[in-house]
Short mmCIF file of C-alpha atoms and ligand atoms in Angstrom, two decimals:
data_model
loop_
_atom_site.label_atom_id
_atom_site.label_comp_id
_atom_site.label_asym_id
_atom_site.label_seq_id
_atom_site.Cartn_x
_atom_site.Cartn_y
_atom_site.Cartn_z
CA UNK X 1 0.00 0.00 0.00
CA UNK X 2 1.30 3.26 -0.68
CA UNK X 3 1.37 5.82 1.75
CA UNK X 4 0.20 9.10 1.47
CA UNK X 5 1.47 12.28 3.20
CA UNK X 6 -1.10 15.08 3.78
CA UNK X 7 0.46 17.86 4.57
CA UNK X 8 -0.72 20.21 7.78
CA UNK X 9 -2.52 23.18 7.09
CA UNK X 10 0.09 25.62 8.64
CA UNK X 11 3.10 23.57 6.58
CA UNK X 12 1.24 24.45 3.50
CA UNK X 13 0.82 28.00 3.74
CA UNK X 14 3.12 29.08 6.68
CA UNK X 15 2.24 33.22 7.71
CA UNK X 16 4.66 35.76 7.97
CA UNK X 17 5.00 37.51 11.22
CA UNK X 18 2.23 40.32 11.67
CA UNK X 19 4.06 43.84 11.73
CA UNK X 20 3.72 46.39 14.31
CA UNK X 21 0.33 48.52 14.16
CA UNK X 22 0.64 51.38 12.22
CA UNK X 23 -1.10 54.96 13.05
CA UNK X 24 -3.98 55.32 11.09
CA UNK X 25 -4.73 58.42 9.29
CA UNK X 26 -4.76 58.60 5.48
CA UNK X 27 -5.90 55.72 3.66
CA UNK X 28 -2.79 53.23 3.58
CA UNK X 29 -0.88 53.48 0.08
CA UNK X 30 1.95 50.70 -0.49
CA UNK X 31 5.50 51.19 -1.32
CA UNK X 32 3.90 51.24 -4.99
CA UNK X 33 1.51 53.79 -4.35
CA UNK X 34 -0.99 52.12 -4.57
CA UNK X 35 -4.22 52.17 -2.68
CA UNK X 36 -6.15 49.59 -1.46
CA UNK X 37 -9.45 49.17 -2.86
CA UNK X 38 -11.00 45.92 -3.74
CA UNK X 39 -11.04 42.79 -1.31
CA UNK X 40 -11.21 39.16 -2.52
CA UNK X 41 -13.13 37.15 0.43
CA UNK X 42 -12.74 33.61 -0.27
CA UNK X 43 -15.36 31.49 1.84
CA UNK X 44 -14.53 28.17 1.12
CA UNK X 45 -11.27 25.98 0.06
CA UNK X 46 -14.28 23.40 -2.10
CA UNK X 47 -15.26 23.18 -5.30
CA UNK X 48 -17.76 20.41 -6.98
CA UNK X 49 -15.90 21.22 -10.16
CA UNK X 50 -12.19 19.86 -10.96
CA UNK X 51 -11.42 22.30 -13.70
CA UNK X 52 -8.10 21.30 -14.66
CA UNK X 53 -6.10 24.79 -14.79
CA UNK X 54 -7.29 25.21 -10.70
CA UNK X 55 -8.13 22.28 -9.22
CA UNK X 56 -6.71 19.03 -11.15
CA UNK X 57 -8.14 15.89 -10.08
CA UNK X 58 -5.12 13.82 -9.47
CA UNK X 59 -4.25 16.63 -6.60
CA UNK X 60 -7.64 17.66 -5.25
CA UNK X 61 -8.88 13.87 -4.55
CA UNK X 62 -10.99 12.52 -1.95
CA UNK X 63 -7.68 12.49 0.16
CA UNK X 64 -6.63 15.85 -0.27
CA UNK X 65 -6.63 17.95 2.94
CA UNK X 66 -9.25 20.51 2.52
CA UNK X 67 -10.00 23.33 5.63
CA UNK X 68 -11.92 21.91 8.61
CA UNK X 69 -14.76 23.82 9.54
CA UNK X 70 -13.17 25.22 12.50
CA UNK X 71 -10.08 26.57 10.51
CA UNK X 72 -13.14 28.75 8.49
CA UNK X 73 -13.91 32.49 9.69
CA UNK X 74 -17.21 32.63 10.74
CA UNK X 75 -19.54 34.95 9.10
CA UNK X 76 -19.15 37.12 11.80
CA UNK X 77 -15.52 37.37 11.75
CA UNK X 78 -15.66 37.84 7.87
CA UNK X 79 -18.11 41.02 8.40
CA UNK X 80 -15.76 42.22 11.12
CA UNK X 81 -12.58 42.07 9.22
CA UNK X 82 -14.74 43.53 5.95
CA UNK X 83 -15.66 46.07 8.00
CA UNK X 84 -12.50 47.22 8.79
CA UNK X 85 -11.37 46.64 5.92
CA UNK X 86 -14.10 49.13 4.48
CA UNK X 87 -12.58 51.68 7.03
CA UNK X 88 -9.28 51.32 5.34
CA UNK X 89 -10.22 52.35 1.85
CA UNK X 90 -12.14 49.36 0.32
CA UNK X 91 -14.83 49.98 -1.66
CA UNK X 92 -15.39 46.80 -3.71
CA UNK X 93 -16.00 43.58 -1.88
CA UNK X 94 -16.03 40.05 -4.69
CA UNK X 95 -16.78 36.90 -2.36
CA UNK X 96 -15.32 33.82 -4.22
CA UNK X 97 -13.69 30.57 -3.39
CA UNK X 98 -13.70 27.21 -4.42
CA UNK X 99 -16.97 27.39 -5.07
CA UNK X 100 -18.62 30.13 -3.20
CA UNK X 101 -22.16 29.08 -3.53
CA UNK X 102 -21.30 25.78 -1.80
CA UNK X 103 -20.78 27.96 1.72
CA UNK X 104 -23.35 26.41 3.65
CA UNK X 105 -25.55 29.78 4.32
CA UNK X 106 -23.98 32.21 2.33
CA UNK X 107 -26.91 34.36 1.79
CA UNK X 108 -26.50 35.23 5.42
CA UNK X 109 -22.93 36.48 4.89
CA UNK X 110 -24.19 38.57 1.95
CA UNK X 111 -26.84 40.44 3.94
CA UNK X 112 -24.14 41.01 6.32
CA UNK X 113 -21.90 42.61 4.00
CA UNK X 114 -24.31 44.38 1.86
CA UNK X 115 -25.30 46.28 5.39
CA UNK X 116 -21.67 47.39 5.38
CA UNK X 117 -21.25 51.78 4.75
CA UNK X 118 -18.09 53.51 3.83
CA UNK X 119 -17.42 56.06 6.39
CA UNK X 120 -19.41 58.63 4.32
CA UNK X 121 -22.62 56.03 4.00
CA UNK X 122 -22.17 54.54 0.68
CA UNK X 123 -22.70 50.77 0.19
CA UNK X 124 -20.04 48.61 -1.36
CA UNK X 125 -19.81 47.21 -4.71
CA UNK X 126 -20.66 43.68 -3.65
CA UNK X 127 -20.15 40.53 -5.96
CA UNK X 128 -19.38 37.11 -6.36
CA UNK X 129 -17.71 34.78 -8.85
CA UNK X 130 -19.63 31.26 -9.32
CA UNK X 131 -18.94 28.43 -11.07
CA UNK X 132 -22.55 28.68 -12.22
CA UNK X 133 -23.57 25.65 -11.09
CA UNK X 134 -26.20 26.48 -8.06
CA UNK X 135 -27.12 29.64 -9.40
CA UNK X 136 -30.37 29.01 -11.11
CA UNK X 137 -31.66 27.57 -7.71
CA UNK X 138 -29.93 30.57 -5.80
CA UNK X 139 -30.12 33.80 -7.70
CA UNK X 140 -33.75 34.55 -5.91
CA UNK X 141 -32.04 34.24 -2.59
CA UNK X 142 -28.77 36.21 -3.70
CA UNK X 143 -30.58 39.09 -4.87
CA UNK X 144 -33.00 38.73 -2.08
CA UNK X 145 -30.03 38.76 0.57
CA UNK X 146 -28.52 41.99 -1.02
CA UNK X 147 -26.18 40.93 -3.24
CA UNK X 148 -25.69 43.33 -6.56
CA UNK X 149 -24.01 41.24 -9.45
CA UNK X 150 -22.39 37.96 -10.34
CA UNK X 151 -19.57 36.71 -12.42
CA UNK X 152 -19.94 33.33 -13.88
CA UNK X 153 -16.96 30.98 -14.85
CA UNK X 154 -18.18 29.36 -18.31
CA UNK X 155 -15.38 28.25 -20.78
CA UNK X 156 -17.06 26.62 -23.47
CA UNK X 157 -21.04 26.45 -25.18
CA UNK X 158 -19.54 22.72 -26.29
CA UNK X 159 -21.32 20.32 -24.01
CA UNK X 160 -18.07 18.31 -24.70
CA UNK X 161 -15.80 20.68 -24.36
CA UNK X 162 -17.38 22.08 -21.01
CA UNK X 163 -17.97 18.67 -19.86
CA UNK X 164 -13.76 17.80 -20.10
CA UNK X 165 -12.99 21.60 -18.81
CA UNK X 166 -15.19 20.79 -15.47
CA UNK X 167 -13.94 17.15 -15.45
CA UNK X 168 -16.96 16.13 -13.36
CA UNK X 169 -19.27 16.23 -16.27
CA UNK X 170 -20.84 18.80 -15.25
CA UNK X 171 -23.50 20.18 -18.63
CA UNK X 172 -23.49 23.06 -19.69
CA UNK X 173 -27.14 23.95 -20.47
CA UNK X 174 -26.83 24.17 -16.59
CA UNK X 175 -25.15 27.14 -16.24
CA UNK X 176 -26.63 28.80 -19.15
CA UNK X 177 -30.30 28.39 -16.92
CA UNK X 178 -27.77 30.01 -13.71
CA UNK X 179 -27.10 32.82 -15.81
CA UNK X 180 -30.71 33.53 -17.65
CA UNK X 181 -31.99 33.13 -13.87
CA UNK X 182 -29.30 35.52 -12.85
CA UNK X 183 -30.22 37.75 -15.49
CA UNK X 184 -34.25 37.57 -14.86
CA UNK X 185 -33.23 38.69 -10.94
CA UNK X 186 -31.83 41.51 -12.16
CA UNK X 187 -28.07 40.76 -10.85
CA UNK X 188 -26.17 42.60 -13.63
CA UNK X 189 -24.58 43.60 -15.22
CA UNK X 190 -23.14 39.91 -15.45
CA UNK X 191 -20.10 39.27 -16.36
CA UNK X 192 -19.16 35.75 -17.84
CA UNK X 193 -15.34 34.92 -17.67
CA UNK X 194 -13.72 32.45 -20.22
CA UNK X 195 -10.08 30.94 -19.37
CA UNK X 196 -8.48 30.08 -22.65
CA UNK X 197 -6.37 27.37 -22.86
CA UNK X 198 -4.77 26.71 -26.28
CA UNK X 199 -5.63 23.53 -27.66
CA UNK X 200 -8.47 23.02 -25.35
CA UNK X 201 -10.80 24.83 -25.30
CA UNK X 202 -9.81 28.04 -27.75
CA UNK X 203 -12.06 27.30 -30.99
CA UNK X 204 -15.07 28.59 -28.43
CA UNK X 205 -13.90 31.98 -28.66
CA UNK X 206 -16.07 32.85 -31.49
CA UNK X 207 -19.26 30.91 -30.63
CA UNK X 208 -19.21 32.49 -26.75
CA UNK X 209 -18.78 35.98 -28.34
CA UNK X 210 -21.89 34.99 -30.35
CA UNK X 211 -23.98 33.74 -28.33
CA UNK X 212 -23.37 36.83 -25.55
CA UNK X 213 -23.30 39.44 -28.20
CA UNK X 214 -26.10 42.00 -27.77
CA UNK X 215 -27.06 40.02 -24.52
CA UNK X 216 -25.56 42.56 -22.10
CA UNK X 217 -23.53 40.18 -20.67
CA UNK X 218 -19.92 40.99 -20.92
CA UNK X 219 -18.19 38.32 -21.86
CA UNK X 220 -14.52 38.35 -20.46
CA UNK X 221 -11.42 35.79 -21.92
CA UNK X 222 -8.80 35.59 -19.24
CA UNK X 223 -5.54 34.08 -20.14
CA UNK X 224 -4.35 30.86 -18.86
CA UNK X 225 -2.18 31.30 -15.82
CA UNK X 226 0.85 30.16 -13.91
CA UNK X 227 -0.94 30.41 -10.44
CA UNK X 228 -0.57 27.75 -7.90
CA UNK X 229 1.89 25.03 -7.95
CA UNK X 230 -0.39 21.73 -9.14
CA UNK X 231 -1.57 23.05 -12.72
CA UNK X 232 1.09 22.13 -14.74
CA UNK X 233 1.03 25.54 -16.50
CA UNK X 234 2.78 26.01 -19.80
CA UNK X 235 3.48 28.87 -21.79
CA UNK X 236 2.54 26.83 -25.13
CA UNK X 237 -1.08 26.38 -23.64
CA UNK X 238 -1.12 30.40 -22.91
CA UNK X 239 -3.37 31.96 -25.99
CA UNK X 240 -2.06 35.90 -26.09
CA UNK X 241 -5.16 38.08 -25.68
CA UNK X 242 -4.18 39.96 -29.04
CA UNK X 243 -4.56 36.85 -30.74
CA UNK X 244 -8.07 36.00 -29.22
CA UNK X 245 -8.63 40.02 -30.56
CA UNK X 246 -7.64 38.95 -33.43
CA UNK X 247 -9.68 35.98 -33.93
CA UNK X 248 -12.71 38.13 -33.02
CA UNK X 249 -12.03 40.90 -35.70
CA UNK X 250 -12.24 38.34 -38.12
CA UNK X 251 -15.99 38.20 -37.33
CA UNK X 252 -16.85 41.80 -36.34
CA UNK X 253 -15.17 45.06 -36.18
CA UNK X 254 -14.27 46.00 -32.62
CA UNK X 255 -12.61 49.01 -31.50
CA UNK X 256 -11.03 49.63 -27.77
CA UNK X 257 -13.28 51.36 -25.06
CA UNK X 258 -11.79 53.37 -21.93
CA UNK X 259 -10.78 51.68 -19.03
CA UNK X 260 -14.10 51.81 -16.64
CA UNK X 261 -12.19 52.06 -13.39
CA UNK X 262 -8.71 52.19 -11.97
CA UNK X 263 -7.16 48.98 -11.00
CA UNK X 264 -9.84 47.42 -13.86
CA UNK X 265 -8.22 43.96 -14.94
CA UNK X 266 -10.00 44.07 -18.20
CA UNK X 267 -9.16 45.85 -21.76
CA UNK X 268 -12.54 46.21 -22.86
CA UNK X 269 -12.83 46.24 -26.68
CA UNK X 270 -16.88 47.61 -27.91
CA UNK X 271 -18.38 46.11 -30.97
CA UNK X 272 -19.37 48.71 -33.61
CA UNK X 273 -22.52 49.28 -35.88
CA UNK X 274 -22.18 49.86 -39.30
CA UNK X 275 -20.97 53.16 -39.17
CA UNK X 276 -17.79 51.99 -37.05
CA UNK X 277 -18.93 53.64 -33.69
CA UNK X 278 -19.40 51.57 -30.61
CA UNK X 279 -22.80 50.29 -30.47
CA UNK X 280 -24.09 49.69 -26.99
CA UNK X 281 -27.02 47.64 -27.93
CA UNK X 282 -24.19 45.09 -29.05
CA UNK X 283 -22.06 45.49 -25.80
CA UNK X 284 -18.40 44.44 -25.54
CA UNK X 285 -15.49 42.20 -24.90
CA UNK X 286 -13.00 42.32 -22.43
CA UNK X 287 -9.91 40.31 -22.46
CA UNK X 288 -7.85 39.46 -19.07
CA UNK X 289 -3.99 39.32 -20.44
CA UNK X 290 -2.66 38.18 -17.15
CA UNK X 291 0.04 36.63 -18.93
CA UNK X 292 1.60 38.76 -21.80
CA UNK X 293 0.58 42.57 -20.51
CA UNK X 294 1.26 43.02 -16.59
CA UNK X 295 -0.98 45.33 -14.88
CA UNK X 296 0.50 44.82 -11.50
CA UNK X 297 0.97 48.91 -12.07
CA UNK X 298 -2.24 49.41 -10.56
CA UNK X 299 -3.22 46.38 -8.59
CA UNK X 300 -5.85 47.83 -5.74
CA UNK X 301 -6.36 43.89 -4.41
CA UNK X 302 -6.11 42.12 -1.46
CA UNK X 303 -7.19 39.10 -0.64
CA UNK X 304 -8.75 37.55 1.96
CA UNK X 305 -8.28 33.37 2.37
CA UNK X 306 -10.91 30.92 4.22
CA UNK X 307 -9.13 30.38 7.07
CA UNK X 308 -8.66 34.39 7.73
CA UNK X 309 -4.96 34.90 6.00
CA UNK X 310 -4.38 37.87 3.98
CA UNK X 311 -2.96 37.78 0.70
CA UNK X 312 -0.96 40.83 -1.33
CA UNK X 313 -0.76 39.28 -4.76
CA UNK X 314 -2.21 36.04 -6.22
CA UNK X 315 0.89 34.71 -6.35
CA UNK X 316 1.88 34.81 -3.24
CA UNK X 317 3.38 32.15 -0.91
CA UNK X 318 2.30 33.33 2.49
CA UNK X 319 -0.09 35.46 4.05
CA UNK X 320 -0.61 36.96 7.48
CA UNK X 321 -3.05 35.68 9.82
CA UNK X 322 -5.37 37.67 10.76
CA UNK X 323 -7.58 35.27 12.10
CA UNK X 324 -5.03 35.56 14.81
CA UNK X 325 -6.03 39.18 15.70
CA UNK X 326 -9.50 37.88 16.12
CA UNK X 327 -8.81 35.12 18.12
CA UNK X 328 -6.18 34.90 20.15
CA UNK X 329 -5.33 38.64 20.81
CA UNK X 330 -8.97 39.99 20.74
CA UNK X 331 -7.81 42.99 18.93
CA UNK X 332 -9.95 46.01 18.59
CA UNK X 333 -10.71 47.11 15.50
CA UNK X 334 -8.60 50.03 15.60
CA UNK X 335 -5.54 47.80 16.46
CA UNK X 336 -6.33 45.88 13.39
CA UNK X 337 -6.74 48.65 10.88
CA UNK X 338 -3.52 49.40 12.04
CA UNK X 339 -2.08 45.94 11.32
CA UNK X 340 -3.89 46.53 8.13
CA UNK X 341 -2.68 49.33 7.43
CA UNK X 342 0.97 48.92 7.95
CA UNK X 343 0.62 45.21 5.97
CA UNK X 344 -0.28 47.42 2.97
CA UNK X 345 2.44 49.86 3.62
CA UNK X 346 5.04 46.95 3.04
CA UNK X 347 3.58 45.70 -0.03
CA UNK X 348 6.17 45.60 -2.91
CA UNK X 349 4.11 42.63 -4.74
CA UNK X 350 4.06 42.84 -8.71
CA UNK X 351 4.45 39.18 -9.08
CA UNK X 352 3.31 39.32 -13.54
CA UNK X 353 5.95 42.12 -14.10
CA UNK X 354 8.92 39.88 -12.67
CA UNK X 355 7.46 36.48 -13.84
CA UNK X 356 9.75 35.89 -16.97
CA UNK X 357 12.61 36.61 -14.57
CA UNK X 358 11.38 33.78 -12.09
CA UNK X 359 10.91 30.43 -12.55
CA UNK X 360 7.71 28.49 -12.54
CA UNK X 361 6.45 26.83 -9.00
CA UNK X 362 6.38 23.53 -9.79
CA UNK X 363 6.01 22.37 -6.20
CA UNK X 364 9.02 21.26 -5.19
CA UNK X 365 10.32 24.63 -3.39
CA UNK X 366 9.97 24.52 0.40
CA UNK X 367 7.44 27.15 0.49
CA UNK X 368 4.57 26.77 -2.36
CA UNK X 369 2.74 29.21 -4.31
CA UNK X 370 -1.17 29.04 -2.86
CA UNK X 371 -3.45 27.78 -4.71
CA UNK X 372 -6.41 29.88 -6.51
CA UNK X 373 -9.28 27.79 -4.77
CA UNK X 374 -7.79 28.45 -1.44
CA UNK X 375 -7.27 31.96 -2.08
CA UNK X 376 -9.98 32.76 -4.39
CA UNK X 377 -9.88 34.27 -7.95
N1 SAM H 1 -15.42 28.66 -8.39
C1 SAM H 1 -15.65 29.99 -8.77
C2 SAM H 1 -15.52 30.16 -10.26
O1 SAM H 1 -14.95 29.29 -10.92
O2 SAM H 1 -15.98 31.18 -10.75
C3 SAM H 1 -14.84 31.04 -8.06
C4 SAM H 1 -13.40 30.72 -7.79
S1 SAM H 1 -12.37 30.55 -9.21
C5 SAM H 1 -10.80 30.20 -8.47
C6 SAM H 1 -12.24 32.22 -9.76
C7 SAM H 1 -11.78 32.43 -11.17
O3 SAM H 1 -10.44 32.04 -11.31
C8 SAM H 1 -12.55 31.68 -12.23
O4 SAM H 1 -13.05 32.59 -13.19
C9 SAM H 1 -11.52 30.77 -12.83
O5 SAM H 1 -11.78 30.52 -14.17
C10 SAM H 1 -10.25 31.54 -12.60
N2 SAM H 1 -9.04 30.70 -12.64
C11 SAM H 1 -8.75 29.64 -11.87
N3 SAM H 1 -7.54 29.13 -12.20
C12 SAM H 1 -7.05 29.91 -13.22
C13 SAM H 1 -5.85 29.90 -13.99
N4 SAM H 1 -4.90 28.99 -13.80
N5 SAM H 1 -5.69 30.86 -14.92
C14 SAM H 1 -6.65 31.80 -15.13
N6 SAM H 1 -7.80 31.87 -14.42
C15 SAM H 1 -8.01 30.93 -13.48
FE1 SF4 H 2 -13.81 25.25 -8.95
FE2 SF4 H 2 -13.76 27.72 -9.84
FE3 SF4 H 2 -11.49 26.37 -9.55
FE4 SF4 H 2 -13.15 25.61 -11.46
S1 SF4 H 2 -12.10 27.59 -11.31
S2 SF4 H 2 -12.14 24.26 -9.99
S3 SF4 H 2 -15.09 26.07 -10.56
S4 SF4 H 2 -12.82 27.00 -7.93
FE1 SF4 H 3 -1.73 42.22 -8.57
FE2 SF4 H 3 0.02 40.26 -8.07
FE3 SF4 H 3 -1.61 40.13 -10.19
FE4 SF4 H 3 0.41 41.90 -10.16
S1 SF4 H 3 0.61 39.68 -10.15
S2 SF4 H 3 -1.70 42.29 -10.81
S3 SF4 H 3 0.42 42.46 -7.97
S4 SF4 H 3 -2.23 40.11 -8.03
#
């Protein structure tokens, strides 16, 4: 029999030593300059999809060692930490996981949050990225609970295709009925996110561009990348967003649109009518170039992990615990916007500008890269 090593929680991710609160005054800018804006809350380390760029089957098996419940943040903690969070500067909260949906509850957390003001009484921009899956049963309840959009994960309108992208078989007329429901609740405007793997799953470029076109869903490709250490990520698998441009143009004329927001991940390209201006009524494109066009320039994100750790860059090894705060030092929320605070005023991360100069994680280093289900996308 062979024997099989799980590895403890706190081996996998070790945290780095929390600093010294800083004085708060100004909202915190790091050694970039840059602010901090948007949080990433990830709820849950689970997914009942095994899409093979995130969470390959051979790794995430029924032995793998997944969070136990008590490693979690509550809900409470969550909208305590959000909160001051909020107090810090952010302004756009994106719950997402694993599979956020599968958070036993989550509707609860989401009228939590949505009750959250910036100090001068605005609510947040809350969302959540899905798998699609659960939505068409849950997009009453979301919306019902407060939340304001969705982003659904869909790579593929080929049942086939889709089917060996989830690798649980998993149809796709499923999630097309999670986003129509999404749609008929009013929780838009939706986005729809397409990795692109090359070889895979690239010749449904053109037919998800046609089937969102004039929807008002924006339909978003996102190249393949390097996070984590278990995908076995390649840069021959990586399609350039200028090609999947490209491949687009051959079907419609498409001209660039203005950045929405700073920090905005997406180039958004607009389709035009027949007198070459953007047309609204068709909508846009965005494409995600993760890969070939850093924007770590701007990068407002944190993130936030299950088990309470906080992340400066998605591909980051370790995170500080601020679970810890909550705890085992009963910290007052002024004592951790500090902590906050002077976390962000250390942060040097701009992980996609260095990558050529680093070498891949392939799992062997002492310290791993996290993975994106434990961190969240
Ligand atoms: N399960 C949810 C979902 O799939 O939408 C939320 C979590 S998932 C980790 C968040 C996003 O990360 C998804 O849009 C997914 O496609 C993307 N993602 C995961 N691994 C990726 C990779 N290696 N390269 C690019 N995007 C990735
Ligand atoms: Fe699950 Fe989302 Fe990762 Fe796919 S991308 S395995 S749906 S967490
Ligand atoms: Fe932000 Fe890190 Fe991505 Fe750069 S690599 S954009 S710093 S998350």
């Amino acid at each position: 029999m062979s024997e099989r090593v799980i590895p403890l929680v706190d081996q996998r991710h070790p945290s780095l030593p929390l600093p010294a609160a800083a004085a708060t005054g100004e909202h915190p800018l790091d050694r970039l300059q840059r602010p901090l804006h948007d949080l990433r809350i990830s709820v849950t380390d689970r997914c009942n999809f095994r899409c093979n760029y995130c969470m390959p089957k051979e790794v995430f098996d029924k032995d793998y060692a997944y969070l136990p419940h008590s490693a979690l943040l509550s809900f409470e903690e969550i909208t305590r930490l959000a909160n001051v969070f909020v107090q810090r500067g952010v302004r756009k909260i994106r719950l997402t996981g694993g599979e956020p949906l599968l958070r036993k509850n989550i509707e609860i957390l989401i009228e939590k949050l949505a009750g959250l003001r910036t100090p001068d009484g605005q609510p947040l921009d809350l969302t959540l990225t899905t798998n699609g899956s659960l939505l068409a049963r849950k997009a009453q309840s979301l919306k019902d609970a407060g939340l304001q959009r969705v982003t659904v994960s869909l790579d593929g309108l080929d049942d086939t295709v889709f089917r060996r992208m989830n690798d649980v078989d998993f149809p796709v007329a499923e999630v097309l009925e999670g986003i129509e429901a999404a749609k008929a609740m009013g929780l838009g405007p939706i986005k729809v996110n397409m990795v692109v793997k090359r070889g895979t799953n690239d010749n449904e470029i053109v037919p998800m561009a046609r089937h969102f076109r004039g929807t008002g869903v924006v339909l978003r490709f996102i190249e393949y990348m390097d996070v984590g250490a278990t995908n076995g990520w390649r840069m021959d698998e990586v399609l350039p967003s200028a090609q999947v441009i490209e491949r687009l143009q051959t079907e419609w004329p498409l001209a660039p649109l203005q950045h929405s927001a700073p920090g905005e991940t997406a180039e958004r390209w607009g389709y035009l009518d027949a007198q070459g201006q953007h047309d609204p009524a068709l909508g846009e494109v965005g494409v995600i170039s993760s890969v070939t066009q850093a924007f770590c320039g701007d990068c407002n994100r944190a993130r936030l992990s299950t088990e309470g750790r906080l992340y400066l860059c998605l591909f980051a090894s370790q995170g500080y615990d601020l679970r810890q705060l909550l705890r085992e030092k009963a910290a007052s929320d002024t004592e951790i916007a500090g902590v906050i605070d002077a976390i962000w005023q250390g942060r040097g991360d701009r992980y996609s500008q260095l990558r050529s100069a680093m070498p891949p994680d392939t799992g062997s280093a002492p310290v791993r890269r996290v993975e994106m289900s434990y961190i969240g996308g």
